[in-house]
Coordinates of C-alpha atoms and ligand atoms in Angstrom, one line a residue:
X1 CA -80.4 12.7 -10.3
X2 CA -82.9 10.1 -11.4
X3 CA -83.5 8.7 -14.8
X4 CA -87.1 9.5 -14.3
X5 CA -86.5 13.3 -14.1
X6 CA -85.3 13.2 -17.7
X7 CA -88.2 11.0 -18.9
X8 CA -90.6 12.8 -21.1
X9 CA -94.0 12.7 -19.4
X10 CA -97.3 14.0 -20.5
X11 CA -97.9 17.4 -19.0
X12 CA -101.5 18.0 -18.0
X13 CA -102.4 20.9 -15.9
X14 CA -105.3 20.5 -13.5
X15 CA -107.8 23.3 -13.7
X16 CA -108.9 23.7 -10.1
X17 CA -111.8 26.0 -10.8
X18 CA -113.7 23.3 -12.6
X19 CA -116.0 20.9 -10.8
X20 CA -117.3 17.8 -12.4
X21 CA -121.0 16.9 -12.6
X22 CA -122.1 15.0 -9.5
X23 CA -121.2 11.4 -9.9
X24 CA -118.3 12.2 -12.2
X25 CA -115.8 13.6 -9.7
X26 CA -112.2 12.6 -10.2
X27 CA -111.9 10.9 -6.8
X28 CA -114.6 8.3 -7.5
X29 CA -112.2 6.3 -9.7
X30 CA -108.8 7.7 -8.8
X31 CA -105.7 5.8 -7.9
X32 CA -104.1 7.7 -5.0
X33 CA -100.4 7.1 -4.1
X34 CA -99.4 7.6 -0.5
X35 CA -96.1 9.3 0.1
X36 CA -94.6 8.9 3.5
X37 CA -92.4 12.1 3.3
X38 CA -89.6 11.0 5.7
X39 CA -89.0 7.9 3.6
X40 CA -89.6 8.9 0.0
X41 CA -86.7 11.1 -1.2
X42 CA -84.2 13.2 0.7
X43 CA -82.9 16.2 -1.1
X44 CA -81.2 17.8 1.9
X45 CA -79.0 14.8 2.7
X46 CA -79.8 14.6 6.4
X47 CA -81.2 11.1 6.0
X48 CA -84.9 12.1 6.4
X49 CA -87.0 12.6 3.3
X50 CA -88.3 16.1 2.5
X51 CA -90.6 18.1 0.3
X52 CA -87.9 19.1 -2.2
X53 CA -87.0 15.4 -2.6
X54 CA -90.6 14.6 -3.3
X55 CA -90.9 17.4 -5.9
X56 CA -87.8 16.1 -7.8
X57 CA -89.2 12.6 -7.9
X58 CA -92.8 13.4 -8.9
X59 CA -92.2 12.6 -12.6
X60 CA -91.7 8.9 -11.5
X61 CA -95.3 8.9 -10.2
X62 CA -96.6 10.5 -13.3
X63 CA -94.8 7.7 -15.2
X64 CA -96.3 5.1 -12.9
X65 CA -99.8 6.4 -13.9
X66 CA -101.4 7.4 -10.6
X67 CA -103.9 10.3 -10.4
X68 CA -103.1 11.8 -7.0
X69 CA -100.7 11.8 -4.1
X70 CA -101.5 11.8 -0.5
X71 CA -98.8 13.1 1.7
X72 CA -98.5 11.8 5.3
X73 CA -98.0 14.7 7.8
X74 CA -95.1 17.2 7.0
X75 CA -96.3 19.9 9.5
X76 CA -94.3 21.2 12.4
X77 CA -94.0 18.5 14.9
X78 CA -91.6 17.1 17.5
X79 CA -91.9 13.8 15.6
X80 CA -92.7 11.6 18.5
X81 CA -95.2 9.8 16.3
X82 CA -93.5 10.5 12.9
X83 CA -95.5 13.8 12.5
X84 CA -98.9 12.6 13.7
X85 CA -98.2 14.8 16.6
X86 CA -98.6 18.3 15.2
X87 CA -97.4 21.4 16.9
X88 CA -98.4 23.8 14.1
X89 CA -101.0 22.8 11.6
X90 CA -100.2 25.7 9.2
X91 CA -96.5 25.4 8.8
X92 CA -94.0 22.9 7.4
X93 CA -91.6 21.2 9.8
X94 CA -88.0 22.4 9.1
X95 CA -86.9 18.7 8.6
X96 CA -89.2 18.6 5.6
X97 CA -88.7 22.2 4.3
X98 CA -90.8 25.3 4.2
X99 CA -94.2 26.5 3.0
X100 CA -92.6 27.6 -0.3
X101 CA -91.2 24.1 -0.8
X102 CA -94.8 22.9 -0.4
X103 CA -96.0 25.4 -3.0
X104 CA -93.3 24.2 -5.4
X105 CA -94.4 20.6 -4.8
X106 CA -98.1 21.5 -5.4
X107 CA -97.2 23.4 -8.6
X108 CA -95.1 20.6 -9.9
X109 CA -97.7 18.0 -9.1
X110 CA -100.5 20.0 -10.7
X111 CA -98.3 20.6 -13.7
X112 CA -97.9 16.8 -14.1
X113 CA -101.6 16.3 -13.7
X114 CA -101.4 14.9 -10.1
X115 CA -103.7 16.0 -7.4
X116 CA -102.4 16.7 -3.9
X117 CA -104.1 15.4 -0.7
X118 CA -102.7 16.3 2.7
X119 CA -103.1 14.6 6.0
X120 CA -105.2 16.3 8.7
X121 CA -104.8 15.2 12.3
X122 CA -107.9 16.4 14.3
X123 CA -108.1 13.9 17.1
X124 CA -105.1 15.2 18.9
X125 CA -102.2 17.6 18.6
X126 CA -98.7 17.5 20.0
X127 CA -98.2 18.2 23.7
X128 CA -95.7 20.9 22.4
X129 CA -98.5 22.7 20.6
X130 CA -99.0 26.2 22.1
X131 CA -102.7 25.3 22.7
X132 CA -101.7 22.5 25.0
X133 CA -99.0 24.5 26.7
X134 CA -101.5 27.3 27.3
X135 CA -103.9 24.7 28.8
X136 CA -101.2 23.4 31.2
X137 CA -100.4 27.0 32.3
X138 CA -104.0 28.1 32.6
X139 CA -104.9 25.5 35.2
X140 CA -108.0 23.5 36.1
X141 CA -111.4 24.9 35.1
X142 CA -110.0 27.3 32.6
X143 CA -111.3 27.7 29.0
X144 CA -107.8 26.7 27.8
X145 CA -108.1 23.3 29.6
X146 CA -111.5 22.8 28.1
X147 CA -110.0 22.5 24.7
X148 CA -108.6 19.1 25.8
X149 CA -109.8 16.2 27.8
X150 CA -108.6 17.1 31.4
X151 CA -110.2 15.3 34.3
X152 CA -109.7 14.8 38.0
X153 CA -108.2 11.5 39.0
X154 CA -109.9 8.8 40.9
X155 CA -108.8 7.6 44.4
X156 CA -108.5 9.6 47.6
X157 CA -106.0 12.1 46.3
X158 CA -106.8 11.8 42.6
X159 CA -103.8 9.4 42.2
X160 CA -105.7 7.0 39.9
X161 CA -106.5 7.7 36.3
X162 CA -110.1 8.9 35.6
X163 CA -111.0 5.6 33.9
X164 CA -109.4 2.3 32.6
X165 CA -108.8 3.3 29.0
X166 CA -105.5 2.0 27.5
X167 CA -103.5 3.9 24.8
X168 CA -103.6 2.3 21.3
X169 CA -99.8 2.4 21.5
X170 CA -99.8 0.5 24.9
X171 CA -99.9 1.7 28.5
X172 CA -102.3 4.0 30.1
X173 CA -104.4 6.5 28.1
X174 CA -104.1 9.1 30.8
X175 CA -101.2 11.2 32.0
X176 CA -101.2 13.2 35.2
X177 CA -99.8 16.8 35.1
X178 CA -98.0 18.8 37.6
X179 CA -99.9 22.0 38.3
X180 CA -98.2 25.4 38.5
X181 CA -97.8 25.2 42.3
X182 CA -95.8 22.0 41.9
X183 CA -98.5 19.6 43.1
X184 CA -99.7 16.6 41.2
X185 CA -102.9 17.7 39.4
X186 CA -105.4 16.7 36.7
X187 CA -105.0 14.0 34.2
X188 CA -105.3 14.4 30.4
X189 CA -106.5 11.8 27.9
X190 CA -104.3 10.6 25.1
X191 CA -105.7 7.7 23.1
X192 CA -102.3 7.5 21.4
X193 CA -98.9 8.6 22.9
X194 CA -98.7 10.8 26.0
X195 CA -97.3 13.4 23.6
X196 CA -100.6 13.4 21.7
X197 CA -103.3 15.0 23.9
X198 CA -106.9 14.4 22.6
X199 CA -108.9 17.5 21.8
X200 CA -112.3 18.1 23.3
X201 CA -114.6 18.1 20.3
X202 CA -117.6 19.1 22.4
X203 CA -116.0 22.6 22.5
X204 CA -117.0 24.9 19.7
X205 CA -113.5 26.6 19.9
X206 CA -111.9 23.4 18.6
X207 CA -114.4 23.3 15.6
X208 CA -113.5 26.9 14.7
X209 CA -109.8 26.2 14.7
X210 CA -110.1 23.2 12.4
X211 CA -112.3 25.2 10.0
X212 CA -109.5 27.7 9.8
X213 CA -106.9 24.9 9.2
X214 CA -109.0 23.5 6.4
X215 CA -109.3 26.9 4.8
X216 CA -105.6 27.5 5.1
X217 CA -104.8 24.5 3.1
X218 CA -107.7 24.8 0.7
X219 CA -106.6 28.3 -0.1
X220 CA -103.2 27.0 -0.7
X221 CA -104.6 24.7 -3.4
X222 CA -104.7 21.3 -1.9
X223 CA -107.2 18.9 -3.5
X224 CA -108.3 17.3 -0.3
X225 CA -107.5 15.8 3.1
X226 CA -107.0 12.3 4.4
X227 CA -108.5 12.6 7.9
X228 CA -106.6 10.8 10.7
X229 CA -108.5 8.7 13.2
X230 CA -111.8 10.0 11.8
X231 CA -113.8 7.6 14.0
X232 CA -112.2 8.9 17.3
X233 CA -113.0 12.6 17.8
X234 CA -116.0 12.3 20.0
X235 CA -115.9 10.4 23.3
X236 CA -118.9 9.0 25.1
X237 CA -120.4 11.3 27.7
X238 CA -119.1 10.5 31.1
X239 CA -116.1 8.6 29.7
X240 CA -117.2 5.2 31.1
X241 CA -114.8 2.4 31.7
X242 CA -114.5 -0.2 29.0
X243 CA -115.2 -3.9 29.8
X244 CA -111.8 -5.4 29.0
X245 CA -109.0 -3.1 28.1
X246 CA -106.5 -4.8 25.8
X247 CA -102.8 -4.6 26.3
X248 CA -100.1 -5.3 23.7
X249 CA -102.2 -5.1 20.6
X250 CA -101.2 -3.7 17.2
X251 CA -102.4 -0.3 16.0
X252 CA -104.8 -2.0 13.6
X253 CA -106.2 -4.2 16.3
X254 CA -106.6 -1.3 18.7
X255 CA -108.2 0.9 16.0
X256 CA -110.8 -1.7 14.9
X257 CA -112.7 -2.5 18.1
X258 CA -116.3 -3.4 18.5
X259 CA -119.1 -0.9 18.6
X260 CA -119.3 -0.4 22.3
X261 CA -115.9 1.1 22.8
X262 CA -116.7 4.6 24.2
X263 CA -113.9 6.4 22.3
X264 CA -114.7 5.1 18.8
X265 CA -117.6 5.8 16.4
X266 CA -119.7 8.0 18.6
X267 CA -122.7 9.3 16.6
X268 CA -121.9 13.0 17.2
X269 CA -118.7 12.6 15.2
X270 CA -120.7 12.9 12.0
X271 CA -121.7 16.5 12.8
X272 CA -118.1 17.4 12.4
X273 CA -117.8 16.0 8.9
X274 CA -121.1 17.7 7.9
X275 CA -119.5 20.9 9.0
X276 CA -116.3 20.2 7.0
X277 CA -118.3 19.1 4.0
X278 CA -119.9 22.6 3.9
X279 CA -116.4 24.2 4.1
X280 CA -115.1 22.2 1.2
X281 CA -118.2 22.9 -0.8
X282 CA -117.3 26.6 -0.7
X283 CA -114.3 25.8 -3.0
X284 CA -114.3 24.9 -6.6
X285 CA -112.7 21.8 -8.0
X286 CA -114.1 18.7 -6.3
X287 CA -112.0 18.8 -3.1
X288 CA -112.1 15.5 -1.2
X289 CA -112.2 14.2 2.4
X290 CA -111.1 10.7 3.0
X291 CA -111.8 9.1 6.3
X292 CA -109.3 6.9 8.2
X293 CA -112.1 5.3 10.1
X294 CA -111.3 1.8 11.3
X295 CA -115.0 0.8 11.6
X296 CA -116.6 -2.6 11.0
X297 CA -118.8 -3.8 9.4
X298 CA -118.5 -1.9 6.1
X299 CA -122.2 -0.9 6.3
X300 CA -121.2 1.2 9.4
X301 CA -118.0 2.6 7.8
X302 CA -120.3 3.8 4.9
X303 CA -121.9 6.2 7.4
X304 CA -118.7 8.4 7.1
X305 CA -119.3 8.9 3.4
X306 CA -123.0 9.8 3.3
X307 CA -123.6 12.5 0.7
X308 CA -123.3 15.4 3.2
X309 CA -120.2 14.0 5.0
X310 CA -116.9 12.8 3.6
X311 CA -116.3 11.5 0.1
X312 CA -114.2 8.4 0.7
X313 CA -113.3 6.0 3.5
X314 CA -110.4 3.6 3.6
X315 CA -111.6 0.0 3.1
X316 CA -109.8 -1.6 6.0
X317 CA -112.0 -4.7 5.8
X318 CA -110.5 -5.3 2.3
X319 CA -107.0 -4.7 3.7
X320 CA -107.6 -7.3 6.4
X321 CA -109.0 -10.0 4.2
X322 CA -106.8 -13.1 4.0
X323 CA -105.7 -14.4 0.6
X324 CA -108.7 -16.7 0.3
X325 CA -111.1 -16.5 -2.7
X326 CA -114.4 -16.9 -0.9
X327 CA -113.5 -14.2 1.6
X328 CA -112.3 -11.9 -1.2
X329 CA -115.5 -12.3 -3.2
X330 CA -117.5 -11.7 -0.1
X331 CA -115.6 -8.5 0.9
X332 CA -115.8 -7.1 -2.7
X333 CA -119.6 -7.6 -2.7
X334 CA -120.0 -6.2 0.7
X335 CA -117.8 -3.2 0.0
X336 CA -119.6 -2.2 -3.2
X337 CA -123.0 -2.7 -1.7
X338 CA -122.2 -0.8 1.5
X339 CA -120.7 2.2 -0.2
X340 CA -123.2 2.2 -3.1
X341 CA -126.1 2.4 -0.5
X342 CA -124.9 5.9 0.3
X343 CA -123.9 6.9 -3.2
X344 CA -120.1 6.7 -2.5
X345 CA -117.5 4.8 -4.5
X346 CA -115.8 1.9 -2.8
X347 CA -112.1 2.3 -2.0
X348 CA -109.5 -0.5 -2.0
X349 CA -106.2 -0.6 -0.1
X350 CA -103.7 -3.3 0.7
X351 CA -100.8 -1.4 2.4
X352 CA -100.1 1.8 4.3
X353 CA -97.6 3.1 6.8
X354 CA -99.4 1.4 9.7
X355 CA -99.5 -2.2 8.6
X356 CA -97.0 -4.9 7.5
X357 CA -96.5 -4.6 3.8
X358 CA -98.9 -6.9 1.9
X359 CA -96.1 -8.7 0.1
X360 CA -95.0 -9.9 3.5
X361 CA -98.4 -10.5 5.0
X362 CA -99.3 -12.9 2.2
X363 CA -96.1 -14.8 2.8
X364 CA -97.0 -15.6 6.5
X365 CA -98.4 -19.0 7.2
X366 CA -100.5 -17.7 10.1
X367 CA -101.8 -14.7 8.2
X368 CA -105.4 -14.4 9.3
X369 CA -108.1 -11.7 9.1
X370 CA -106.2 -9.1 11.0
X371 CA -103.0 -7.4 9.9
X372 CA -100.1 -8.5 11.9
X373 CA -98.6 -6.4 14.7
X374 CA -95.3 -5.9 13.0
X375 CA -92.6 -8.5 12.3
X376 CA -89.2 -8.5 13.8
X377 CA -86.2 -10.7 14.5
X378 CA -87.9 -12.5 17.4
X379 CA -91.1 -13.2 15.5
X380 CA -91.5 -17.0 15.0
X381 CA -93.6 -16.9 11.9
X382 CA -91.4 -15.2 9.3
X383 CA -92.8 -14.6 5.8
X384 CA -91.9 -16.6 2.8
X385 CA -90.7 -13.8 0.5
X386 CA -91.1 -15.6 -2.8
X387 CA -94.6 -16.7 -2.0
X388 CA -95.5 -13.3 -0.5
X389 CA -94.3 -11.4 -3.6
X390 CA -96.1 -13.8 -5.9
X391 CA -99.4 -13.4 -4.0
X392 CA -98.8 -9.7 -3.5
X393 CA -98.5 -9.2 -7.3
X394 CA -101.7 -11.2 -7.8
X395 CA -103.5 -9.3 -5.1
X396 CA -102.5 -5.9 -6.5
X397 CA -103.6 -7.0 -10.0
X398 CA -107.0 -8.0 -8.6
X399 CA -107.4 -4.8 -6.6
X400 CA -106.5 -2.5 -9.6
X401 CA -109.2 -4.1 -11.7
X402 CA -112.0 -3.2 -9.3
X403 CA -114.3 -0.2 -9.7
X404 CA -113.9 2.7 -7.3
X405 CA -110.7 4.3 -6.0
X406 CA -107.5 2.5 -5.0
X407 CA -104.8 3.6 -2.6
X408 CA -101.2 2.5 -3.1
X409 CA -98.5 2.9 -0.5
X410 CA -95.0 4.0 -1.6
X411 CA -92.8 1.1 -2.5
X412 CA -95.5 -1.4 -3.1
X413 CA -95.1 -0.8 -6.9
X414 CA -91.5 -2.1 -6.3
X415 CA -92.8 -5.2 -4.5
X416 CA -90.9 -4.1 -1.4
X417 CA -91.2 -6.5 1.5
X418 CA -91.5 -5.5 5.2
X419 CA -88.0 -5.0 6.7
X420 CA -87.8 -7.5 9.5
X421 CA -84.1 -7.3 10.6
X422 CA -84.2 -3.9 12.3
X423 CA -82.3 -3.7 15.6
X424 CA -84.3 -2.6 18.6
X425 CA -82.3 0.5 19.1
X426 CA -83.1 1.9 15.6
X427 CA -86.9 1.4 16.0
X428 CA -88.8 4.6 16.5
X429 CA -92.5 3.6 16.5
X430 CA -93.9 4.6 19.9
X431 CA -95.8 1.3 19.9
X432 CA -92.6 -0.6 20.2
X433 CA -91.4 1.4 23.1
X434 CA -94.7 1.7 25.0
X435 CA -95.1 -2.1 24.9
X436 CA -91.5 -2.8 25.9
X437 CA -90.9 -4.4 22.5
X438 CA -93.9 -6.8 22.8
X439 CA -95.4 -5.2 19.6
X440 CA -92.8 -4.6 16.9
X441 CA -95.0 -1.9 15.3
X442 CA -94.6 -0.1 12.1
X443 CA -91.0 0.7 11.4
X444 CA -90.6 -2.3 9.1
X445 CA -92.9 -0.7 6.4
X446 CA -91.4 2.8 6.8
X447 CA -87.8 2.1 5.7
X448 CA -86.7 4.7 3.0
X449 CA -87.4 3.3 -0.5
X450 CA -84.8 2.4 -3.1
X451 CA -84.5 4.4 -6.4
X452 CA -81.1 3.5 -7.9
X453 CA -79.4 0.2 -7.1
X454 CA -75.8 1.6 -7.3
X455 CA -76.4 5.0 -5.6
X456 CA -75.7 5.9 -1.9
X457 CA -78.8 4.9 0.2
X458 CA -80.1 3.4 -3.1
X459 CA -80.8 7.0 -4.3
X460 CA -83.0 7.9 -1.3
X461 CA -80.4 10.4 -0.2
X462 CA -77.3 11.7 -2.0
X463 CA -75.4 11.7 1.3
X464 CA -76.0 7.9 1.8
X465 CA -77.8 8.7 5.1
X466 CA -81.1 7.0 6.0
X467 CA -83.1 7.5 9.2
X468 CA -83.9 3.7 9.3
X469 CA -81.2 1.4 7.8
X470 CA -82.0 0.0 4.4
X471 CA -81.3 -3.7 4.0
X472 CA -78.8 -4.8 1.2
X473 CA -81.7 -6.7 -0.4
X474 CA -83.3 -3.4 -1.4
X475 CA -80.7 -3.3 -4.2
X476 CA -82.7 -5.7 -6.3
X477 CA -86.0 -3.7 -5.7
X478 CA -84.6 -0.4 -6.9
X479 CA -86.7 1.4 -9.4
X480 CA -83.9 1.8 -12.0
X481 CA -83.3 -2.0 -12.2
X482 CA -87.1 -2.7 -12.6
X483 CA -87.7 0.1 -15.1
X484 CA -88.2 -1.4 -18.6
X485 CA -88.0 -5.0 -17.3
X486 CA -91.4 -6.5 -18.3
X487 CA -91.2 -9.1 -15.6
X488 CA -90.7 -6.5 -12.8
X489 CA -93.3 -5.5 -10.3
X490 CA -92.9 -1.8 -11.3
X491 CA -93.8 -2.7 -14.9
X492 CA -96.7 -4.8 -13.7
X493 CA -98.2 -1.8 -11.8
X494 CA -97.5 0.5 -14.7
X495 CA -99.3 -1.8 -17.1
X496 CA -102.2 -2.4 -14.7
X497 CA -102.6 1.4 -14.2
X498 CA -102.5 2.2 -17.9
X499 CA -105.0 -0.6 -18.8
X500 CA -107.2 0.5 -15.9
X501 CA -107.4 4.0 -17.3
X502 CA -107.8 2.8 -20.9
X503 CA -110.7 0.5 -20.1
X504 CA -112.2 2.9 -17.5
X505 CA -112.3 0.2 -14.9
X506 CA -112.5 2.7 -12.1
X507 CA -116.0 3.7 -13.1
X508 CA -117.1 0.2 -14.1
X509 CA -119.0 -2.5 -12.2
X510 CA -118.2 -6.0 -11.0
X511 CA -120.1 -8.9 -12.7
X512 CA -119.2 -12.3 -11.3
X513 CA -118.4 -15.0 -13.8
X514 CA -119.9 -18.4 -13.1
X515 CA -118.3 -21.7 -13.8
X516 CA -115.0 -21.2 -11.9
X517 CA -114.2 -23.2 -8.8
X518 CA -114.4 -21.9 -5.2
X519 CA -110.7 -21.0 -5.2
X520 CA -111.0 -18.6 -8.1
X521 CA -112.1 -15.0 -8.1
X522 CA -113.5 -14.5 -11.6
X523 CA -115.2 -11.3 -12.7
X524 CA -115.9 -9.0 -15.6
X525 CA -115.5 -5.2 -15.3
X526 CA -116.5 -3.4 -18.5
X527 CA -114.5 -5.0 -21.3
X528 CA -112.0 -6.8 -19.1
X529 CA -112.2 -10.3 -17.6
X530 CA -110.2 -10.8 -14.5
X531 CA -109.3 -14.3 -13.2
X532 CA -107.4 -14.6 -9.9
X533 CA -106.5 -18.2 -9.2
X534 CA -105.9 -18.8 -5.5
X535 CA -106.2 -22.5 -5.8
X536 CA -103.6 -25.2 -6.3
X537 CA -104.8 -26.3 -9.7
X538 CA -104.1 -24.3 -12.9
X539 CA -107.2 -22.7 -14.5
X540 CA -107.8 -22.5 -18.2
X541 CA -107.5 -19.1 -19.9
X542 CA -110.8 -17.7 -21.1
X543 CA -111.1 -16.6 -24.8
X544 CA -109.6 -13.3 -25.6
X545 CA -106.4 -11.4 -25.8
X546 CA -104.2 -11.6 -22.7
X547 CA -103.7 -8.0 -21.3
X548 CA -101.9 -8.6 -18.1
X549 CA -100.5 -11.5 -16.1
X550 CA -99.2 -11.1 -12.5
X551 CA -96.9 -14.1 -13.1
X552 CA -96.0 -16.1 -16.2
X553 CA -98.6 -18.5 -17.5
X554 CA -97.8 -22.2 -17.3
X555 CA -98.7 -24.4 -20.3
X556 CA -101.1 -21.8 -21.4
X557 CA -103.0 -22.0 -18.0
X558 CA -103.3 -19.6 -15.1
X559 CA -101.2 -21.1 -12.4
X560 CA -101.7 -20.8 -8.6
X561 CA -101.5 -17.4 -7.0
X562 CA -101.8 -15.6 -10.3
X563 CA -104.2 -12.9 -11.7
X564 CA -104.7 -12.4 -15.4
X565 CA -106.7 -9.7 -17.3
X566 CA -108.2 -10.7 -20.6
X567 CA -109.9 -8.5 -23.2
X568 CA -113.5 -9.6 -23.3
X569 CA -114.4 -8.4 -26.8
Ligands
GLC601 C1 -103.4 7.1 12.4 C2 -102.1 7.1 11.6 C3 -101.0 6.6 12.5 C4 -100.9 7.4 13.7 C5 -102.2 7.4 14.5 C6 -102.2 8.5 15.5 O1 -103.8 5.8 12.6 O2 -102.2 6.5 10.4 O3 -99.8 6.5 11.8 O4 -99.9 6.8 14.6 O5 -103.3 7.7 13.6 O6 -102.2 9.8 14.9

């Protein structure tokens, strides 16, 4: 199939029994590549990516130069929220393959020197999960119901929801059930879709189930977990109303709310991660927990990575920072200080499966601090693709020069833009449907990625099928046309990752360089000087050999929206 599968790559086998000295663990400086399984590579030909497809394509990631992959959920699921609605935590959904396909993937990844992180979804399961079905059948007051958040409704006959919370995907956060005798009964809480009932994390039974799930995957050789909605597990006692429920916001907006929201960032949530830390510590090989905790400010997000809790937390403040030099300098300083204060590395991230791709965000004239709520045909402010790609390349080149761990989202190494022209009827994100199309949501960043320009479905699937339609413009982003072209985004990422490893930037430190204007981010990390010029005026190149330029120099100067790396010594 791909050219990449025949490429000779360096084979390094990971020895999982070895742990590094504290402070030297692999994840402190790793570049971790997010695979969104349904959109990466489809070996079965049904138009949905699968584990076998991923395994075949792994050499391309080794060639890219990342250290690990994080797989979004591939567990059994009715797929109402693309697998974030799990109906069996310890099995693979048939659309993605089998447990032996997972084992083959893990072995291939480890053989290539790539670690494997899987997604854990502990805030909620699928309403199809036997645990929830048992809770429905068992009725009010039963131990089975106590595994979830069932409550009586308000109003004379319980006809009103127990409080005013709204789902992050739009609409009410409560759904009323019909009891066994056919009468309307209790309500259950779902912070997300009605098919995603929230667990009751005050119940020790839930704790025990998740310990077992962790052990199942740790025994199967995974290197860690990305923990979904890690700020949401505990709800405030009494489930009080919130002041102003928001309607029609994006996932990112809904996930990053102020402190007082009674379903986010409750102090008891940290006990859960202390418990999990102890479970991981029973295993050799520096297994890692990474928090998806949309918490601001960064000093608060750092609470998730205290030395007895998780190891990493996504830096969503960085992701949400506009392309403005003073704001970038400030967020870099704030990130390093916040995470350092608890002995954790900072992480960096620009894109994932929940936000508009950064090459498109940076091309929007109204791009502010918050990621947009999806872009579609009816959106007025459409991105300028040329500007967005130019800035996106400069932003990635800056991010990959920073010390700590960086997360990449599949396709960003190709410079893929958000897909805007998706018809309403092909959109699958529950956000789109629950807001009656008011929020476009996340389908535009989830379109299957292009591998070969001339192949059916651009090499995503041999059958030419693709669960979301790929635009014709993907032809020019295909990996095979970029490979070997020094001006391509793929080769820019490869060069940046190779230089990052060679100069050990992941374990370095930021030293700000004086003498540059306000519109320039100028820093030194170990032996590399990094200049990101966000201003209109070109900036003179410092002394030293040019290692990397996100865009061609102009007249020997660093032009606008360009990042360069220079060898300092
Ligand atoms: C996280 C996931 C997102 C999912 C939500 C509910 O934010 O990243 O994709 O929809 O949690 O599980």
